[in-house]
Coordinates of C-alpha atoms in Angstrom, one line a residue:
X709 CA 76.5 95.1 97.0
X710 CA 80.0 95.0 98.3
X711 CA 81.9 98.1 99.6
X712 CA 84.0 97.8 96.4
X713 CA 80.9 97.8 94.2
X714 CA 79.6 100.8 96.0
X715 CA 82.8 102.7 95.6
X716 CA 82.9 101.9 91.9
X717 CA 79.4 103.1 91.6
X718 CA 80.2 106.3 93.4
X719 CA 83.2 106.9 91.1
X720 CA 81.1 106.3 88.0
X721 CA 78.4 108.7 89.2
X722 CA 81.0 111.3 90.1
X723 CA 82.4 111.2 86.6
X724 CA 79.0 112.2 85.3
X725 CA 78.7 115.1 87.8
X726 CA 82.1 116.6 88.7
X727 CA 80.4 118.5 91.5
X728 CA 79.6 115.2 93.3
X729 CA 83.2 113.9 93.4
X730 CA 84.4 115.7 96.6
X731 CA 81.5 114.2 98.5
X732 CA 82.0 110.8 97.0
X733 CA 85.7 110.9 97.6
X734 CA 85.1 111.8 101.3
X735 CA 82.6 109.1 101.7
X736 CA 85.0 106.5 100.2
X737 CA 87.7 107.7 102.6
X738 CA 85.4 107.4 105.6
X739 CA 84.2 103.9 104.5
X740 CA 87.7 102.7 104.0
X741 CA 88.9 104.0 107.3
X742 CA 86.1 102.4 109.4
X743 CA 85.0 99.3 107.5
X744 CA 86.5 96.0 108.4
X745 CA 86.7 93.3 105.7
X746 CA 84.7 90.2 106.5
X747 CA 87.0 87.2 106.8
X748 CA 85.9 83.6 106.6
X749 CA 88.5 82.5 109.2
X750 CA 87.4 85.2 111.6
X751 CA 83.8 84.0 111.3
X752 CA 85.0 80.4 111.9
X753 CA 86.9 81.6 114.9
X754 CA 83.8 83.2 116.4
X755 CA 81.9 80.0 115.8
X756 CA 84.7 77.9 117.3
X757 CA 84.9 80.1 120.4
X758 CA 81.1 80.0 120.9
X759 CA 81.1 76.2 120.5
X760 CA 84.0 75.7 123.0
X761 CA 82.3 78.1 125.4
X762 CA 79.1 76.0 125.2
X763 CA 81.0 72.7 125.8
X764 CA 80.6 71.2 122.3
X765 CA 82.9 68.2 121.9
X766 CA 85.9 68.3 119.5
X767 CA 84.5 65.9 116.9
X768 CA 81.3 67.9 116.6
X769 CA 83.3 71.1 116.4
X770 CA 85.2 69.7 113.4
X771 CA 82.0 68.6 111.7
X772 CA 80.4 72.0 112.2
X773 CA 83.5 74.0 111.1
X774 CA 83.7 71.8 107.9
X775 CA 80.1 72.5 107.2
X776 CA 80.5 76.2 107.9
X777 CA 83.2 76.5 105.3
X778 CA 81.0 74.6 102.8
X779 CA 78.1 76.9 103.5
X780 CA 80.3 80.0 103.1
X781 CA 81.2 78.8 99.6
X782 CA 77.6 77.9 98.7
X783 CA 75.3 80.4 100.3
X784 CA 75.4 84.2 99.7
X785 CA 76.2 86.6 102.5
X786 CA 72.7 88.1 102.2
X787 CA 70.9 84.7 102.2
X788 CA 72.9 83.5 105.2
X789 CA 72.0 86.7 107.2
X790 CA 68.4 86.3 106.3
X791 CA 68.5 82.6 107.4
X792 CA 70.0 83.5 110.7
X793 CA 67.5 86.3 111.3
X794 CA 64.5 84.1 110.4
X795 CA 65.8 81.2 112.6
X796 CA 66.3 83.4 115.6
X797 CA 63.0 85.1 115.2
X798 CA 61.2 81.8 114.9
X799 CA 63.1 80.3 117.9
X800 CA 62.3 83.2 120.2
X801 CA 58.6 83.3 119.0
X802 CA 58.3 79.6 119.9
X803 CA 60.0 80.1 123.3
X804 CA 57.6 82.9 124.2
X805 CA 54.5 81.1 122.8
X806 CA 54.1 83.5 119.8
X807 CA 53.4 82.5 116.2
X808 CA 56.1 83.7 113.8
X809 CA 54.9 85.0 110.5
X810 CA 56.9 86.0 107.4
X811 CA 55.4 89.6 107.6
X812 CA 56.7 90.4 111.1

């Protein structure tokens, strides 16, 4: 669910119960004032900075950034987050000699 979806749901629910609107309106104001919109280019910038910091060569950087933009278009935000979480969990489990399970 996006922030916009959540706000629309709050507004719909508030219409059903007029008493809920002041709280919903305040929540929307707070969310809008402190929530940054995720940006594909900012994400690519973070990845670029990390690769440069780690000494990745320019040709590989271009290949990775091109693939990153393809993945952004093809993979949902939630799936990408789950993939990263699972990869890191598995990696650190292997590094520390522990078996990684789906239930952990």
